[in-house]
Amino acid sequence: MQIQENISLKKLNSFQCEAKASYFVIVQTKEALIEAIEWANAKGITFLIIGGGSNILFTQDVSGLVIKMEIKGIHKSNETSSAVFLTVGAGENWHHFVQYTIQKSWGGLENLSLIPGTVGAAPIQNIGAYGVEIKDCIDTVYAYEVISKKLIELDNAACQFDYRNSIFKKEKNKYIIYAVQFKLQKQPHLNISYGAIREQLYKQHITNPNLENVSQAVVAIRREKLPDPSLLGNAGSFFKNPMITKAQYVELLTNYPNIVAYPISDDSYKIAAGWLIEAAGWKGKKIGPIGSYDKQALVIVNYGNGTGKEVYNYSESIIQSVQEKFGVQLEREVNVY
Ligand code: FAD
Ligand code: NAP
């Protein structure tokens, strides 16, 4: 185990904000992961796992040990007449893994193409896009339970998946994920319920899409609409879409007939946070080096050498402004440290 000291995390987070880790280590096996956690515990310091750093905002230096997850490997662990089970190391790149499944013609992950980050981080916030959530394809999560010092398996129900949430996000640093077992379809059921995908397929004159067509449509939409973190610092959607009651929705609709919202149940609605932020006047607005992206207001971007504190303060101003205008509380999706 090679522990390094006083390491810059600027290139290891997609916001590209400067922060120093007092200690830093890369782990490529589960044994090395356990050794690193035990090392931090013995030293009496905290530890923080990072994958691709695409859902993290560093507002200060990290005084403990940063553990970069690089456990690799994809293998077929089981197969039935309708499904294939793949066990994948937490440090595999998410999009590369999705592309691998598409080449094999196994369905389920195509709508989640081009999401940055690692396989091990995917269950943390139950990544989702274009009507699909990763919970629909997760069979088992393999984790190191920090308190009991045991390697454990969590089935889908034990992960307590919810909208951009899971037991791993609710109880941070209790379980460290070292592998995930996915269950994919041999006869794919495509989900093209989101208008953007249907429009993209229509533009390409594709009437009978396959897995690859859907994946490529998603990639094209995302390249068009979202900033590439290697060129412009960001962590995707900064806030979750708020859920409100039907009564609140009806009241908002009276004052704002163009509001973008989707029914979730008989009594709840999901409002597009991007619409609220745009309608509150933030789209494209810059304060120093920080701004709300001009093609999608939900994405906060770092145009230069902005600090994590500046990003945080900008997000705080958006929260206050949306609360004042609409009476709706925005919640951050990005993990703030
Ligand atoms: P990191 O940012 O490194 O970590 C995120 C959190 O998970 C941290 O709290 C970290 O401590 C913890 N963590 C990471 N790995 C582990 C592990 N192995 N065990 C335990 N804890 C761990 N998200 C979506 O849901 N849908 C999208 O469509 C989407 N689009 C995006 C587009 C862009 C341009 C960007 C920049 C981000 C987007 N995201 C999206 C957010 C992000 O890509 C995902 O949340 C992704 O899963 C984060 O992976 P990561 O490896 O970068 O995690
Ligand atoms: P969009 O298509 O402009 O839609 C705006 C919002 O409306 C989305 O947040 C989406 O909710 C919701 N929506 C749209 N069509 C819907 C439908 N048919 N049924 C239910 N809800 C619908 O959104 P976008 O910003 O371009 O993003 C496209 C997809 O990629 C979304 O699913 C989004 O979540 C995902 N994405 C996520 C991140 C991230 O960092 N988390 C970043 C970029 C994109 P949902 O968000 O609940 O799907």
mmCIF file of C-alpha atoms and ligand atoms in Angstrom, residues 125 128-131 163-164 193-196 222 225-226 235-237 241 260 262 270 272 296 333, ligand 2:
data_model
loop_
_atom_site.group_PDB
_atom_site.id
_atom_site.type_symbol
_atom_site.label_atom_id
_atom_site.label_comp_id
_atom_site.label_asym_id
_atom_site.label_seq_id
_atom_site.Cartn_x
_atom_site.Cartn_y
_atom_site.Cartn_z
ATOM 1 C CA GLN A 125 -27.455 7.784 -5.694
ATOM 2 C CA GLY A 128 -30.973 7.661 -13.326
ATOM 3 C CA ALA A 129 -31.619 9.179 -16.725
ATOM 4 C CA TYR A 130 -34.334 9.127 -19.385
ATOM 5 C CA GLY A 131 -36.810 7.094 -17.338
ATOM 6 C CA TYR A 163 -35.150 8.651 -6.197
ATOM 7 C CA ARG A 164 -31.415 9.590 -6.390
ATOM 8 C CA SER A 193 -40.710 7.168 -22.881
ATOM 9 C CA TYR A 194 -38.698 10.424 -22.719
ATOM 10 C CA GLY A 195 -39.576 12.787 -25.543
ATOM 11 C CA ALA A 196 -35.924 13.730 -26.165
ATOM 12 C CA ARG A 222 -26.148 14.527 -23.788
ATOM 13 C CA LYS A 225 -27.057 19.622 -23.953
ATOM 14 C CA LEU A 226 -24.516 18.980 -21.181
ATOM 15 C CA ALA A 235 -21.011 17.725 -11.600
ATOM 16 C CA GLY A 236 -24.147 17.331 -13.712
ATOM 17 C CA SER A 237 -27.440 18.262 -12.074
ATOM 18 C CA ASN A 241 -36.038 17.515 -8.807
ATOM 19 C CA VAL A 260 -42.765 21.609 -16.058
ATOM 20 C CA TYR A 262 -44.765 15.115 -13.874
ATOM 21 C CA LYS A 270 -42.072 15.966 -9.527
ATOM 22 C CA ALA A 272 -38.241 20.012 -13.070
ATOM 23 C CA GLN A 296 -29.399 23.567 -18.766
ATOM 24 C CA GLU A 333 -27.833 16.152 -5.260
HETATM 25 P P1 NAP B 2 -35.041 17.151 -19.671
HETATM 26 O O1 NAP B 2 -35.187 16.085 -20.702
HETATM 27 O O2 NAP B 2 -34.885 18.576 -20.076
HETATM 28 O O3 NAP B 2 -36.240 17.038 -18.650
HETATM 29 C C1 NAP B 2 -36.330 17.943 -17.538
HETATM 30 C C2 NAP B 2 -36.798 17.151 -16.327
HETATM 31 O O4 NAP B 2 -38.089 16.648 -16.585
HETATM 32 C C3 NAP B 2 -35.878 15.996 -16.056
HETATM 33 O O5 NAP B 2 -35.200 16.290 -14.888
HETATM 34 C C4 NAP B 2 -36.776 14.768 -15.950
HETATM 35 O O6 NAP B 2 -36.788 14.182 -14.654
HETATM 36 C C5 NAP B 2 -38.172 15.280 -16.220
HETATM 37 N N1 NAP B 2 -38.783 14.528 -17.345
HETATM 38 C C6 NAP B 2 -38.632 14.745 -18.692
HETATM 39 N N2 NAP B 2 -39.397 13.890 -19.398
HETATM 40 C C7 NAP B 2 -40.020 13.105 -18.499
HETATM 41 C C8 NAP B 2 -40.933 12.018 -18.598
HETATM 42 N N3 NAP B 2 -41.360 11.568 -19.791
HETATM 43 N N4 NAP B 2 -41.367 11.428 -17.465
HETATM 44 C C9 NAP B 2 -40.956 11.866 -16.260
HETATM 45 N N5 NAP B 2 -40.086 12.890 -16.092
HETATM 46 C C10 NAP B 2 -39.631 13.507 -17.186
HETATM 47 O O7 NAP B 2 -33.794 16.775 -18.705
HETATM 48 P P2 NAP B 2 -32.239 16.862 -18.980
HETATM 49 O O8 NAP B 2 -31.646 17.798 -18.010
HETATM 50 O O9 NAP B 2 -31.940 17.019 -20.420
HETATM 51 O O10 NAP B 2 -31.790 15.399 -18.527
HETATM 52 C C11 NAP B 2 -32.193 14.261 -19.255
HETATM 53 C C12 NAP B 2 -32.106 13.047 -18.355
HETATM 54 O O11 NAP B 2 -30.741 12.858 -17.927
HETATM 55 C C13 NAP B 2 -32.943 13.173 -17.084
HETATM 56 O O12 NAP B 2 -33.471 11.918 -16.772
HETATM 57 C C14 NAP B 2 -31.939 13.615 -16.038
HETATM 58 O O13 NAP B 2 -32.263 13.161 -14.744
HETATM 59 C C15 NAP B 2 -30.657 12.951 -16.529
HETATM 60 N N6 NAP B 2 -29.491 13.763 -16.149
HETATM 61 C C16 NAP B 2 -29.082 13.693 -14.843
HETATM 62 C C17 NAP B 2 -27.976 14.420 -14.429
HETATM 63 C C18 NAP B 2 -27.481 14.302 -13.013
HETATM 64 O O14 NAP B 2 -26.391 14.761 -12.723
HETATM 65 N N7 NAP B 2 -28.229 13.698 -12.122
HETATM 66 C C19 NAP B 2 -27.294 15.230 -15.327
HETATM 67 C C20 NAP B 2 -27.774 15.300 -16.627
HETATM 68 C C21 NAP B 2 -28.874 14.557 -17.041
HETATM 69 P P3 NAP B 2 -35.697 13.121 -14.130
HETATM 70 O O15 NAP B 2 -34.468 13.913 -13.878
HETATM 71 O O16 NAP B 2 -36.325 12.587 -12.889
HETATM 72 O O17 NAP B 2 -35.526 12.079 -15.188
#
